[in-house]
PDB file of C-alpha atoms in Angstrom:
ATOM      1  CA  UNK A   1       0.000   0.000   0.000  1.00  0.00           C
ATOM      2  CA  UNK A   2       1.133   2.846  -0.928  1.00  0.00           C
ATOM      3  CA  UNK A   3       2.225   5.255   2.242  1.00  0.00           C
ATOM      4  CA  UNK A   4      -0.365   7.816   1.637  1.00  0.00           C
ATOM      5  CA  UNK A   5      -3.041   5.809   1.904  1.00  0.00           C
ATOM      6  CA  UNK A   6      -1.337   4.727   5.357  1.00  0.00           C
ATOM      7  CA  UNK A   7      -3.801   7.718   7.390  1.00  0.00           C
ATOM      8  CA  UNK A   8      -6.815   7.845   8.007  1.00  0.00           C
ATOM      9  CA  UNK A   9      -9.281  10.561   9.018  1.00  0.00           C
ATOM     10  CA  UNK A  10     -10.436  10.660  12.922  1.00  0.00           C
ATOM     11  CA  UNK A  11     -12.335  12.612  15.276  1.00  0.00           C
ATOM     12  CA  UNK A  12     -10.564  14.046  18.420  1.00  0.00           C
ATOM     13  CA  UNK A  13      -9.439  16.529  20.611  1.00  0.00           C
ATOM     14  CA  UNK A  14      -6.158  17.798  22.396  1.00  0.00           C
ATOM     15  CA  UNK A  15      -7.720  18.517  25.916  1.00  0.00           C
ATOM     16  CA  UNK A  16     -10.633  18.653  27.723  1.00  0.00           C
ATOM     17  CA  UNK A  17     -13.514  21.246  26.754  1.00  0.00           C
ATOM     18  CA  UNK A  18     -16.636  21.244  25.309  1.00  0.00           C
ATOM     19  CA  UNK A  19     -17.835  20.661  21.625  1.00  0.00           C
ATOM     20  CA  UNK A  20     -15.851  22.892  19.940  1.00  0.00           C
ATOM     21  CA  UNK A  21     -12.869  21.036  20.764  1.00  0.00           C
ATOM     22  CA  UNK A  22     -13.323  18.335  18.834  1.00  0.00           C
ATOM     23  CA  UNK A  23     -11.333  18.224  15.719  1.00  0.00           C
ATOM     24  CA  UNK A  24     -11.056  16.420  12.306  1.00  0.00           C
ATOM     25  CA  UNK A  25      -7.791  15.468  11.288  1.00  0.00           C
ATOM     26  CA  UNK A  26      -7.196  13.451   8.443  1.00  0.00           C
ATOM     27  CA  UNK A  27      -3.909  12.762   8.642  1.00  0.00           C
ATOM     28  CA  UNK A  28      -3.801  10.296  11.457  1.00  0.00           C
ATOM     29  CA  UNK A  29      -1.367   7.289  10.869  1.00  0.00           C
ATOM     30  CA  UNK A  30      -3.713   3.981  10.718  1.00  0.00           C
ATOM     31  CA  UNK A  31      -2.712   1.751  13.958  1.00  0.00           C
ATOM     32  CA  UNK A  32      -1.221  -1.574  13.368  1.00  0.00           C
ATOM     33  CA  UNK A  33      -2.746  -4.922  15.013  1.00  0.00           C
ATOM     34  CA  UNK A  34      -0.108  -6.907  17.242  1.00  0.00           C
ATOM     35  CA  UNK A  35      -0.663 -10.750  18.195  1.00  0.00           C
ATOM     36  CA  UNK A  36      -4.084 -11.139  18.779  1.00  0.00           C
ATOM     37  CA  UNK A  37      -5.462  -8.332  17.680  1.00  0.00           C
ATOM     38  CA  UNK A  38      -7.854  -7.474  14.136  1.00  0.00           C
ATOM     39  CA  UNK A  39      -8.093  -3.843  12.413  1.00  0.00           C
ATOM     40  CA  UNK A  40     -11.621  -3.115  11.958  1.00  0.00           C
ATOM     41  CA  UNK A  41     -12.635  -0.535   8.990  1.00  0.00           C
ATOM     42  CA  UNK A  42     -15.359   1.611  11.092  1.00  0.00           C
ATOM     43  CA  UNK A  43     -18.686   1.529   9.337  1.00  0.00           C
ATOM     44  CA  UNK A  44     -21.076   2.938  12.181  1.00  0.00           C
ATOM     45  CA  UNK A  45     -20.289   4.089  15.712  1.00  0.00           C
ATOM     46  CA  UNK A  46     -22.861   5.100  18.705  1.00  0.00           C
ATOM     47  CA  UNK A  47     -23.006   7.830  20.883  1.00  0.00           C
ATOM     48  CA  UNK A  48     -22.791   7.334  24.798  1.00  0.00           C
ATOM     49  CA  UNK A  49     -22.802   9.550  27.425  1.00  0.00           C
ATOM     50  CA  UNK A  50     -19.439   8.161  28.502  1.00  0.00           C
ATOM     51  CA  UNK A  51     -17.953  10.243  25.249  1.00  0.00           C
ATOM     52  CA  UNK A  52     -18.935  13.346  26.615  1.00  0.00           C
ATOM     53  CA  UNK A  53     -17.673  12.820  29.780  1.00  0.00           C
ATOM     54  CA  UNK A  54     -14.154  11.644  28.359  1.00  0.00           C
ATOM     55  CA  UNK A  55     -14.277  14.968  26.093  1.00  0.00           C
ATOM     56  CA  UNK A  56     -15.101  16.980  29.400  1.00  0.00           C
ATOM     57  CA  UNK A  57     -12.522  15.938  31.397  1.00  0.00           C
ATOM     58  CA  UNK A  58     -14.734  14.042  33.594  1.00  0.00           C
ATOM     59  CA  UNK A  59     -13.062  10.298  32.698  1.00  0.00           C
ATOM     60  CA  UNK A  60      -9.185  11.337  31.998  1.00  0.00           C
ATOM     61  CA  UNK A  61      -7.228  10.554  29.398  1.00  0.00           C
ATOM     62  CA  UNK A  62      -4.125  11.863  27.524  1.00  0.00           C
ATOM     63  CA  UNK A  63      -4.604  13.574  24.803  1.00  0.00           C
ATOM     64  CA  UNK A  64      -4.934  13.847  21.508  1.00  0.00           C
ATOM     65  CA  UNK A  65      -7.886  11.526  21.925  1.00  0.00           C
ATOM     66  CA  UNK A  66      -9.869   9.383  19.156  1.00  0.00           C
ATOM     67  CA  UNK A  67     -13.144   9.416  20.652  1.00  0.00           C
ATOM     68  CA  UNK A  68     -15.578   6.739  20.561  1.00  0.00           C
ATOM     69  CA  UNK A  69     -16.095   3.558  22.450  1.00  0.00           C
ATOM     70  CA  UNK A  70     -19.018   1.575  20.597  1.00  0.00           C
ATOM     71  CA  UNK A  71     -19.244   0.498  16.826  1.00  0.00           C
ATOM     72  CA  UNK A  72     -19.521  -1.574  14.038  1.00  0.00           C
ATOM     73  CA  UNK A  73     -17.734  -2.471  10.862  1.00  0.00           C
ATOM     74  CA  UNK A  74     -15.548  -5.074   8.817  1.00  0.00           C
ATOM     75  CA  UNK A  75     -12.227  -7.038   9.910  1.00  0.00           C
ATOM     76  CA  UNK A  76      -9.852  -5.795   6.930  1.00  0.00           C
ATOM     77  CA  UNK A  77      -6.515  -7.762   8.979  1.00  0.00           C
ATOM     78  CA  UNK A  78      -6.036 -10.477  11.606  1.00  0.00           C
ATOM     79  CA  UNK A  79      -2.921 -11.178  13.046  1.00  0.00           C
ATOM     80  CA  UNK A  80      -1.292 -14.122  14.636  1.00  0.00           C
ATOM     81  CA  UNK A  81      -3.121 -15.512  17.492  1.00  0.00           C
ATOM     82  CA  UNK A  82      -6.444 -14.756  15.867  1.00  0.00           C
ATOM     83  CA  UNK A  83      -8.893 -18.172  14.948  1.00  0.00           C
ATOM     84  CA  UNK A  84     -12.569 -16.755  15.939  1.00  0.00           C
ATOM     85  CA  UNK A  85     -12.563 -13.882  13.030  1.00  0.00           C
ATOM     86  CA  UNK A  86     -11.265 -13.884   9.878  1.00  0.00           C
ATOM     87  CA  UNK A  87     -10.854 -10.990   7.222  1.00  0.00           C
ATOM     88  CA  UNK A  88     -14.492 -10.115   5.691  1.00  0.00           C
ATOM     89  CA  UNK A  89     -16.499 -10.832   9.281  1.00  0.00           C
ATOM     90  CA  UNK A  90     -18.773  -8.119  10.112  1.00  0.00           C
ATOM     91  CA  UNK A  91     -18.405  -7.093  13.761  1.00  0.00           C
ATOM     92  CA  UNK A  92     -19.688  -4.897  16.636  1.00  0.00           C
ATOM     93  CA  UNK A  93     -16.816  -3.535  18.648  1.00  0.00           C
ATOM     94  CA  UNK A  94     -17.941  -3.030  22.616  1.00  0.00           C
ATOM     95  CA  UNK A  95     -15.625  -1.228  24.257  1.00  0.00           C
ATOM     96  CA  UNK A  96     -14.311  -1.140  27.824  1.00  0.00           C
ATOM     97  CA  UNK A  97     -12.019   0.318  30.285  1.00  0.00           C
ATOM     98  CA  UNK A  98      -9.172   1.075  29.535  1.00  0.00           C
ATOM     99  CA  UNK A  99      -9.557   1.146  26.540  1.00  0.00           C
ATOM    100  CA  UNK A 100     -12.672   3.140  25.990  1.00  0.00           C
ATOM    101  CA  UNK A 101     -11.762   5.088  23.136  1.00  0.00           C
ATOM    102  CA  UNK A 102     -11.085   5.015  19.132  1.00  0.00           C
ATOM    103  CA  UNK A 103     -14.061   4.262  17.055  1.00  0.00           C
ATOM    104  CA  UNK A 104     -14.400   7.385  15.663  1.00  0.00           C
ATOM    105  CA  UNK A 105     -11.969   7.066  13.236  1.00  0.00           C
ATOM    106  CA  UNK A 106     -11.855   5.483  10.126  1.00  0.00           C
ATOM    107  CA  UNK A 107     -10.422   2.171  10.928  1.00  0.00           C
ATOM    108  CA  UNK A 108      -9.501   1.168  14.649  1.00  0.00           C
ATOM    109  CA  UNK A 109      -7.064  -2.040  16.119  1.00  0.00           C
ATOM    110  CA  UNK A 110      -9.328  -3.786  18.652  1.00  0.00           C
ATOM    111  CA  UNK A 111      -8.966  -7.233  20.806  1.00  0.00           C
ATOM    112  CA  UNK A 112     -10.742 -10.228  19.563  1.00  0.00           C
ATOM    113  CA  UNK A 113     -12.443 -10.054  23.351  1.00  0.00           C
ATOM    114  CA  UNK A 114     -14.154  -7.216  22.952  1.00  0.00           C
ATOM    115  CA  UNK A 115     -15.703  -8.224  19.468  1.00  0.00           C
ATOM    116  CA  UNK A 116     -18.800  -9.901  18.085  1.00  0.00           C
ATOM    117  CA  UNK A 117     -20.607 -11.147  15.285  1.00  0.00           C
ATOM    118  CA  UNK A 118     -24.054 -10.992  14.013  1.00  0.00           C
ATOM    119  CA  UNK A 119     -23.808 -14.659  14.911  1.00  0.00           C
ATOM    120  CA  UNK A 120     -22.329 -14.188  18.695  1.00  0.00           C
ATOM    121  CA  UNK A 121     -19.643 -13.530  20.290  1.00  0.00           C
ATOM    122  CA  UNK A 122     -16.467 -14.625  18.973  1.00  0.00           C
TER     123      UNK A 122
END
């Protein structure tokens, strides 16, 4: 792949705040799976509360941060370690601390334990 195509476009912000803090940058390098792990091209993602209260300041985290802690989308790599999904498997991604944060972003690395299919989970 060519290494402009290696970014991605995301939603985040730098520090705490309110809306207007929230930023789109498309120019954010796509993450890279590790043992165990899938990247998931981001088709839909839902709104919680819990966003909010991570852009607030209310749940801390470093920033810049990729909001976003629920979605749904496609497995586009699995790495070693991996047998329950396989490139092509539409999944949900359910999120959980601490990692509560990256689905609003164009593609996102998540664990295999925090994944399902319209099937189950894997």
């Amino acid at each position: 792949m060519a290494e402009h195509h290696r970014h991605m476009k995301a939603v985040l912000f730098d520090k705490p705040g309110h809306a207007d803090v929230l930023r789109i940058d498309p120019h954010v390098p796509i993450p890279k799976p590790g043992p165990g792990q899938v990247l998931v091209r981001v088709h839909a993602v839902g709104l919680n509360k819990v966003e909010v209260f991570i852009r607030e300041g209310m749940i801390p985290f470093p920033g810049p941060v990729i909001l976003g802690t629920d979605g749904a989308g496609v497995v586009e790599e699995v790495t070693h370690g991996v047998s329950d999904f396989r490139k092509g498997d539409r999944v949900a991604i359910y999120s959980k601390a601490p990692s509560m944060t990256g689905t609003y972003a164009e593609v996102r690395v998540q664990s295999t334990t925090r994944l399902c299919t319209p099937e189950g989970p894997g």
